[in-house]
XYZ file of C-alpha atoms in Angstrom:
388
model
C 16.968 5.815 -39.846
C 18.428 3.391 -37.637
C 17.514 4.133 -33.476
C 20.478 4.115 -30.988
C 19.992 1.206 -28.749
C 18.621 2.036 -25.545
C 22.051 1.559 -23.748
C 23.766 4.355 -25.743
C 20.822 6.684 -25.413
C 21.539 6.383 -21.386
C 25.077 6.746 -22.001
C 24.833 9.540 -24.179
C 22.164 11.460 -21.214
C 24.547 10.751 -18.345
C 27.845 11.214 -20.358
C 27.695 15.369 -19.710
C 27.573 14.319 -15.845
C 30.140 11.494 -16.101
C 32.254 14.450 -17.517
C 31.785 16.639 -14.865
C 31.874 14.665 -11.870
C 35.725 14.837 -11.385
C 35.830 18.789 -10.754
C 33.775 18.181 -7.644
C 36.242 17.268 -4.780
C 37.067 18.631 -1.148
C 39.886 21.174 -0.190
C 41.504 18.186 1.552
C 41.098 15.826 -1.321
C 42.415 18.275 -4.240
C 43.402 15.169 -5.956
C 40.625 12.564 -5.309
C 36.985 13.102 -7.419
C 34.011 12.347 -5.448
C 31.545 9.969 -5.988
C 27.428 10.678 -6.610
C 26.876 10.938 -2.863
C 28.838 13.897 -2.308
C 27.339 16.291 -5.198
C 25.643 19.271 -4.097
C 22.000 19.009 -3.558
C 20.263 22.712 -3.668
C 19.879 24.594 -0.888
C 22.045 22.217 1.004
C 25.181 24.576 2.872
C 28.798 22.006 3.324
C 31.131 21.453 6.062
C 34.289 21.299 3.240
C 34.912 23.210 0.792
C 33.294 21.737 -3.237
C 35.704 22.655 -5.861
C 34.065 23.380 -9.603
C 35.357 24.230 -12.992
C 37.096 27.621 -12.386
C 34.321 30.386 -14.504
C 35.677 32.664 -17.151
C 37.717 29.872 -18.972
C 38.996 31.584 -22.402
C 37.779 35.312 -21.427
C 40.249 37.927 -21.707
C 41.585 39.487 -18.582
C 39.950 36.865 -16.168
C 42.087 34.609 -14.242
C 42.302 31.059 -15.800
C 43.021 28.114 -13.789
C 44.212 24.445 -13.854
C 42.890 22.784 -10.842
C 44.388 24.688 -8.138
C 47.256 26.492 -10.106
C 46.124 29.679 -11.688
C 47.891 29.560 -15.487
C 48.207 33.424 -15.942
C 49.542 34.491 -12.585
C 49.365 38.855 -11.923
C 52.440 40.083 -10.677
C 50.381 41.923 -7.181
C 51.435 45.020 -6.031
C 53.366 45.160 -2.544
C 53.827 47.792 -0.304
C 57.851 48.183 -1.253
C 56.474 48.889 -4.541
C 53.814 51.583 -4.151
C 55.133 54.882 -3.810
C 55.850 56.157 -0.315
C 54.815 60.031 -0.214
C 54.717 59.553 3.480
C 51.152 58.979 3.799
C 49.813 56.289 5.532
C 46.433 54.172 5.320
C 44.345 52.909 8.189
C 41.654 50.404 7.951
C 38.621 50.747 9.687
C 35.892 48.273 10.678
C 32.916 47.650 13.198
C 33.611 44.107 14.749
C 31.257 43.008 18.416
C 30.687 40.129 20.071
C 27.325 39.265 21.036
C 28.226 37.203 24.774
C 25.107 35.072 25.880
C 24.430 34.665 29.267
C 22.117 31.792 28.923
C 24.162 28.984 30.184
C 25.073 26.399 27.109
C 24.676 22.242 27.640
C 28.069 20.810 26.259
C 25.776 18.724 23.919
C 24.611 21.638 22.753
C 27.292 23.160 22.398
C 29.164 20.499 20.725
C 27.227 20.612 17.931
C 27.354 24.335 17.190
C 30.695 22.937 16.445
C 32.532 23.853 13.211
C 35.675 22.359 12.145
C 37.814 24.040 9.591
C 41.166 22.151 8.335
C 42.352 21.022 12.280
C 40.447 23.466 13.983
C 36.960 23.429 15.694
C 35.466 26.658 16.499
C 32.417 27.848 18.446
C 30.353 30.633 17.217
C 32.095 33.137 19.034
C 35.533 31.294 17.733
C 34.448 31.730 14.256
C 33.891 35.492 14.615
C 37.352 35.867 15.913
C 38.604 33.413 13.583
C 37.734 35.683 10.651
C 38.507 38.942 12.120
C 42.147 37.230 12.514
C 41.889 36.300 9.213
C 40.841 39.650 7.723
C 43.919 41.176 9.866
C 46.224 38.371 8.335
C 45.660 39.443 4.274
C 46.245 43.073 5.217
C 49.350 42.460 7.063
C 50.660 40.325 4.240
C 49.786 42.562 1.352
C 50.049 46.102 3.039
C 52.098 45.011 5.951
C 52.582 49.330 6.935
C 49.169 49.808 7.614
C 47.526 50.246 10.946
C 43.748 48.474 11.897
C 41.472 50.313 14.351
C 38.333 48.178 15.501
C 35.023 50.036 16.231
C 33.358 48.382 18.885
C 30.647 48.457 20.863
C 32.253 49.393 25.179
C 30.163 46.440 26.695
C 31.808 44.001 23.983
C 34.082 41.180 25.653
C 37.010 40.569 23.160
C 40.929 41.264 23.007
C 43.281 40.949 20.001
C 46.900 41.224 20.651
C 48.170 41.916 16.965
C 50.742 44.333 16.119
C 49.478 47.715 14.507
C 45.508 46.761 15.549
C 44.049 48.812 18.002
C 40.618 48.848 19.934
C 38.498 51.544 19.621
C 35.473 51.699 21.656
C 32.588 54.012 20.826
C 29.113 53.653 22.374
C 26.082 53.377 20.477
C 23.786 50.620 19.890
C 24.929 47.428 18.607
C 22.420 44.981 18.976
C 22.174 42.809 15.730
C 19.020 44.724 14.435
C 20.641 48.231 14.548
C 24.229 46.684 13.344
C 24.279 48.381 10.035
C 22.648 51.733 11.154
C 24.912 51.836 13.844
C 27.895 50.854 12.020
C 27.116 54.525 9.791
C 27.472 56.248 13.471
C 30.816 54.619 14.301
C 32.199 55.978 11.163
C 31.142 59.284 12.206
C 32.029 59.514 15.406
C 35.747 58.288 14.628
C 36.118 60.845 11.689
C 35.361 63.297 13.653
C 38.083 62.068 16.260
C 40.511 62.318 12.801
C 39.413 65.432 11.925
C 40.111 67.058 15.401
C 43.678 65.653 15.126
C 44.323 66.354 11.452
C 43.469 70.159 12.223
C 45.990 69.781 14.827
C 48.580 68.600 12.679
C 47.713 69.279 8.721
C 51.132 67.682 7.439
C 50.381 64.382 9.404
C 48.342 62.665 6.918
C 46.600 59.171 7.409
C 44.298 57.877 4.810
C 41.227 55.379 5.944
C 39.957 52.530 4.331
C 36.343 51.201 6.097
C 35.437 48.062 5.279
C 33.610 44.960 6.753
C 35.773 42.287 8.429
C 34.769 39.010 6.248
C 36.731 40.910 3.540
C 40.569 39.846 1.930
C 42.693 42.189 0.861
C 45.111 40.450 -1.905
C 46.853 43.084 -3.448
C 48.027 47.326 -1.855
C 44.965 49.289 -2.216
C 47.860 52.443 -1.266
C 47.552 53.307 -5.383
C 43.899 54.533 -5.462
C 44.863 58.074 -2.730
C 48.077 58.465 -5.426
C 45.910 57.560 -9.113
C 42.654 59.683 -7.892
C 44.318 62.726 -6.279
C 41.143 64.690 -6.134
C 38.497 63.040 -4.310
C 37.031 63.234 -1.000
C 35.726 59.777 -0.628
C 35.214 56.371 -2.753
C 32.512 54.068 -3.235
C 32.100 50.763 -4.388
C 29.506 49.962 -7.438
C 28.291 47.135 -9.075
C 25.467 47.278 -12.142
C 22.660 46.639 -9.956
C 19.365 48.621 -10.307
C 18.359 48.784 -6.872
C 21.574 48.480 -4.548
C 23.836 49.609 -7.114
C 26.620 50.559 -3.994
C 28.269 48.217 -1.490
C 29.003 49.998 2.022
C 31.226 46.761 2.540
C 34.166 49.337 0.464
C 34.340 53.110 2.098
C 37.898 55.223 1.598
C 38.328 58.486 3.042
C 41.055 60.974 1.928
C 42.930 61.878 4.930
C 42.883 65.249 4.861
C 41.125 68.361 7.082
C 38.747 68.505 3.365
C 38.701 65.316 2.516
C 37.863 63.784 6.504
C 35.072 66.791 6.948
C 33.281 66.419 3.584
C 33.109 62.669 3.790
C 31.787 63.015 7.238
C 29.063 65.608 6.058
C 28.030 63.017 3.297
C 27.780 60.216 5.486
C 25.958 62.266 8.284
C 23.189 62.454 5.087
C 23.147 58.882 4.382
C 22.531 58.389 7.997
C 19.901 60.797 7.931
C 18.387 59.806 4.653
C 18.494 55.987 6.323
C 16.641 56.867 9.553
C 13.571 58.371 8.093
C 13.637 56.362 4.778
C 14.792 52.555 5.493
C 14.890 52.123 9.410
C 13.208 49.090 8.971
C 15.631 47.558 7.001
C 17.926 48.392 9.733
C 19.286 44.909 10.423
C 20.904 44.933 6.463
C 20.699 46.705 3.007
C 19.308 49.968 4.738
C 22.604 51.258 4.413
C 23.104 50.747 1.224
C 19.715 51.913 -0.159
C 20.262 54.770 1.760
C 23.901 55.494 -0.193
C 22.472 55.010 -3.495
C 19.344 57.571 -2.565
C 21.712 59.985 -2.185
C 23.793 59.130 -5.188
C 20.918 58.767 -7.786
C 19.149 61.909 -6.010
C 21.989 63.848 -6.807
C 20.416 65.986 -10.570
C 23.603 65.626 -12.419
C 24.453 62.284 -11.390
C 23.619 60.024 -14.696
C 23.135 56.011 -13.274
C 24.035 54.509 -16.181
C 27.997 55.010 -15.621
C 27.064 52.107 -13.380
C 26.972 49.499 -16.102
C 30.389 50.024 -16.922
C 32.992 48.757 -14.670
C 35.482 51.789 -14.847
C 36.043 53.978 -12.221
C 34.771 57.786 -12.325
C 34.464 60.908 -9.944
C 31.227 62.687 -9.518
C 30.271 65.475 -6.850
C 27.933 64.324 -5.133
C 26.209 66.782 -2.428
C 29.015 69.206 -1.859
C 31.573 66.126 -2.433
C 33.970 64.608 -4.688
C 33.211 60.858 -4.961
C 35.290 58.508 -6.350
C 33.169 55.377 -7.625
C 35.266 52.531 -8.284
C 34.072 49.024 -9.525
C 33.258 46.529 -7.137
C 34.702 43.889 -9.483
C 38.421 44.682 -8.655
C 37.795 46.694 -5.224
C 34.705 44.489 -3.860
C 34.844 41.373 -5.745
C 32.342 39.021 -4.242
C 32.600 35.112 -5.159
C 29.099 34.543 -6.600
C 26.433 31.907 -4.518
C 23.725 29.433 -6.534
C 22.794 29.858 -10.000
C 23.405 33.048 -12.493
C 25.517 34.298 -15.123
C 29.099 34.492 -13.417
C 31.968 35.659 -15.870
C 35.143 34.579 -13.396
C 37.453 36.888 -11.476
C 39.395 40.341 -13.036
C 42.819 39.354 -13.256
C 43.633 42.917 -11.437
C 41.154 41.837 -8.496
C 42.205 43.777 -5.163
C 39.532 42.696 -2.607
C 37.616 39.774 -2.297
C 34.387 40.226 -0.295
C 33.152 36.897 1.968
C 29.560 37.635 2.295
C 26.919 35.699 4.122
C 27.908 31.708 4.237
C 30.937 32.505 2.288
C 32.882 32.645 5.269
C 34.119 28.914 5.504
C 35.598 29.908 2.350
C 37.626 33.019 3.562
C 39.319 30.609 6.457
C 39.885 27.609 3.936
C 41.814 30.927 1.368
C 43.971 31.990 4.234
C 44.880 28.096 5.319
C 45.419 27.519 1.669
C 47.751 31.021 1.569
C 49.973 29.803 4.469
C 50.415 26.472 2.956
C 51.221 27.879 -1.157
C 52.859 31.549 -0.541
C 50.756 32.310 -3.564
C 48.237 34.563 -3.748
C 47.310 33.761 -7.664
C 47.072 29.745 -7.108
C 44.808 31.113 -3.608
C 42.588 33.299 -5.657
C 41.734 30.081 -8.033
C 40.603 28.202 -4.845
C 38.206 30.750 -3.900
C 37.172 31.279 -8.066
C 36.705 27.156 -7.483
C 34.498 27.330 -4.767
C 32.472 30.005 -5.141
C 29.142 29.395 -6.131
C 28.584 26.296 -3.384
C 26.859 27.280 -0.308
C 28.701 26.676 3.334
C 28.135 26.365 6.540
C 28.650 30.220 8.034
């Protein structure tokens, strides 16, 4: 058999990268491919946003893309179109800012710099930059619903946004008790809700908690109406040892519903402080909700692997466990299987250095009106690593 000559074998090595050079470009350059020097190198985080081939190409009910046009477009939900029974839904969320008084060199601070599309933000920018941002999608996609901030009294912030109101409750909020204090907040403010719901039964407000760095892209109003008979709902993912999210909390708005889920966090809280305190600055929380899930006798973990929703009693509660791949749909970092985004996908979740990304969505958003083409942007970009 005749041998290739040397110059095809190199062709034929680099020819899989040749082909997949193009999909590589920045946010600002949708059009333009990048050359060599601009590929990802690992571990390395990027000041623009590094658009790939959109996963889940050809598998059914995932969003499929064309560059930055998404080819099977979902007709989302709004607000005028989800039943009105009167009810109303508040989000929740813990949100502080941690003020230095160390005074900062303008060198210094300079470079803690980070520019996204035309605007440069300091650290304490970018936290208020995605708080904004977080208050943006909700406004656009369930523009009746009210946002109350938990926050920590000694916390120097204002937001002047219509239906977002500040809600100071003391505790401890340094950075290493965030998550265990975050459990507290919850607490204490159902417990305001409960007093007032006793007050007045027929004055109903559901609550959504969730963490800030989250969008909301389509009404989440359906899940109180389509599960009328639980207490609280949970996120899950298939995921052996953090099989919840706490990033995903609702609580039916009712004298029942507000005391029971209050009672089942108040044993998540308990079940953190003497089992995980020291993994109090992250994932205590969630360890702690699925030890009291899986501890539960009747409660059978392998409804996990299926991403359907179900409701369970779980300690004197019903629990509605809906799948974190529609509710708390996280774009994927690094290496892994990834099978592309549920075409019926109703939160996205901007964890860790995905953050750049949730800013560069809602810039995108403002500019397209579309939340489809939007949603193929972040399916684009999400396995590259960013800068915070």
């Amino acid at each position: 058999m005749m041998r290739a000559p040397g110059g095809w074998r190199r062709f034929l090595i680099l020819l899989p990268i040749l082909c997949f050079l193009p999909y590589f470009f920045s946010v600002r350059e949708l059009h333009q491919s990048t050359t060599i020097g601009d590929l990802p190198t690992k571990r390395t985080k990027f000041d623009h946003l590094v658009l790939g081939p959109a996963a889940g190409q050809g598998l059914p009910n995932r969003l499929q893309c064309q560059g930055s046009k998404a080819l099977n477009k979902t007709k989302f939900s709004t607000s005028s179109q989800v039943p009105n029974f009167g009810e109303k839904i508040e989000f929740v969320t813990v949100f502080t800012i941690y003020n230095s008084t160390i005074s900062v060199r303008a060198d210094e601070k300079a470079s803690n710099l980070v520019t996204v599309g035309n605007v440069s933000y300091s650290k304490e920018e970018r936290s208020m930059a995605i708080l904004n941002t977080f208050v943006n999608f909700i406004q656009v996609t369930m523009p009746q619903s009210n946002l109350v901030i938990l926050t920590d009294p000694a916390s120097d912030f204002s937001i002047s946004r219509n239906g977002v109101t500040v809600y100071p409750i003391q505790g401890e909020y340094s950075r290493d008790k965030l998550m265990l204090q975050r459990i507290r907040s919850y607490i204490a403010f159902l417990e305001t809700r409960l007093r007032e719901v006793s007050r007045r039964p027929e004055h109903v407000n559901h609550y959504i908690f969730t963490d800030s760095d989250i969008a909301v892209v389509d009404d989440l109003g359906h899940i109180f109406h389509d599960f009328p008979n639980f207490h609280l709902a949970l996120t899950f993912r298939n995921n052996k040892d953090q099989p919840l999210n706490s990033g995903f909390i609702a609580v039916r708005g009712t004298v029942d519903g507000i005391s029971r889920a209050k009672n089942f966090l108040q044993k998540v809280l308990e079940v953190y402080k003497s089992k995980y305190i020291n993994a109090s600055r992250m994932l205590g929380d969630q360890l702690a909700l699925a030890w009291v899930v899986k501890s539960h006798p009747s409660f059978d973990i392998r409804r996990f692997s299926k991403a359907q929703a179900f409701v369970e009693d779980v300690g004197g509660a019903s629990v509605l466990f809906l799948p974190c791949a529609i509710y708390n749909w996280t774009p994927p970092e690094g290496a892994g299987q990834f099978h592309g985004m549920p075409l019926d996908v109703k939160v996205v979740h901007f964890k860790g250095s995905r953050k750049r990304l949730m800013l560069e969505s809602w810039n995108f958003f403002s500019s397209s009106s579309d939340i489809s083409d939007m949603l193929c942007l972040v399916l684009m970009s999400g396995r590259t690593k960013y800068d915070f």
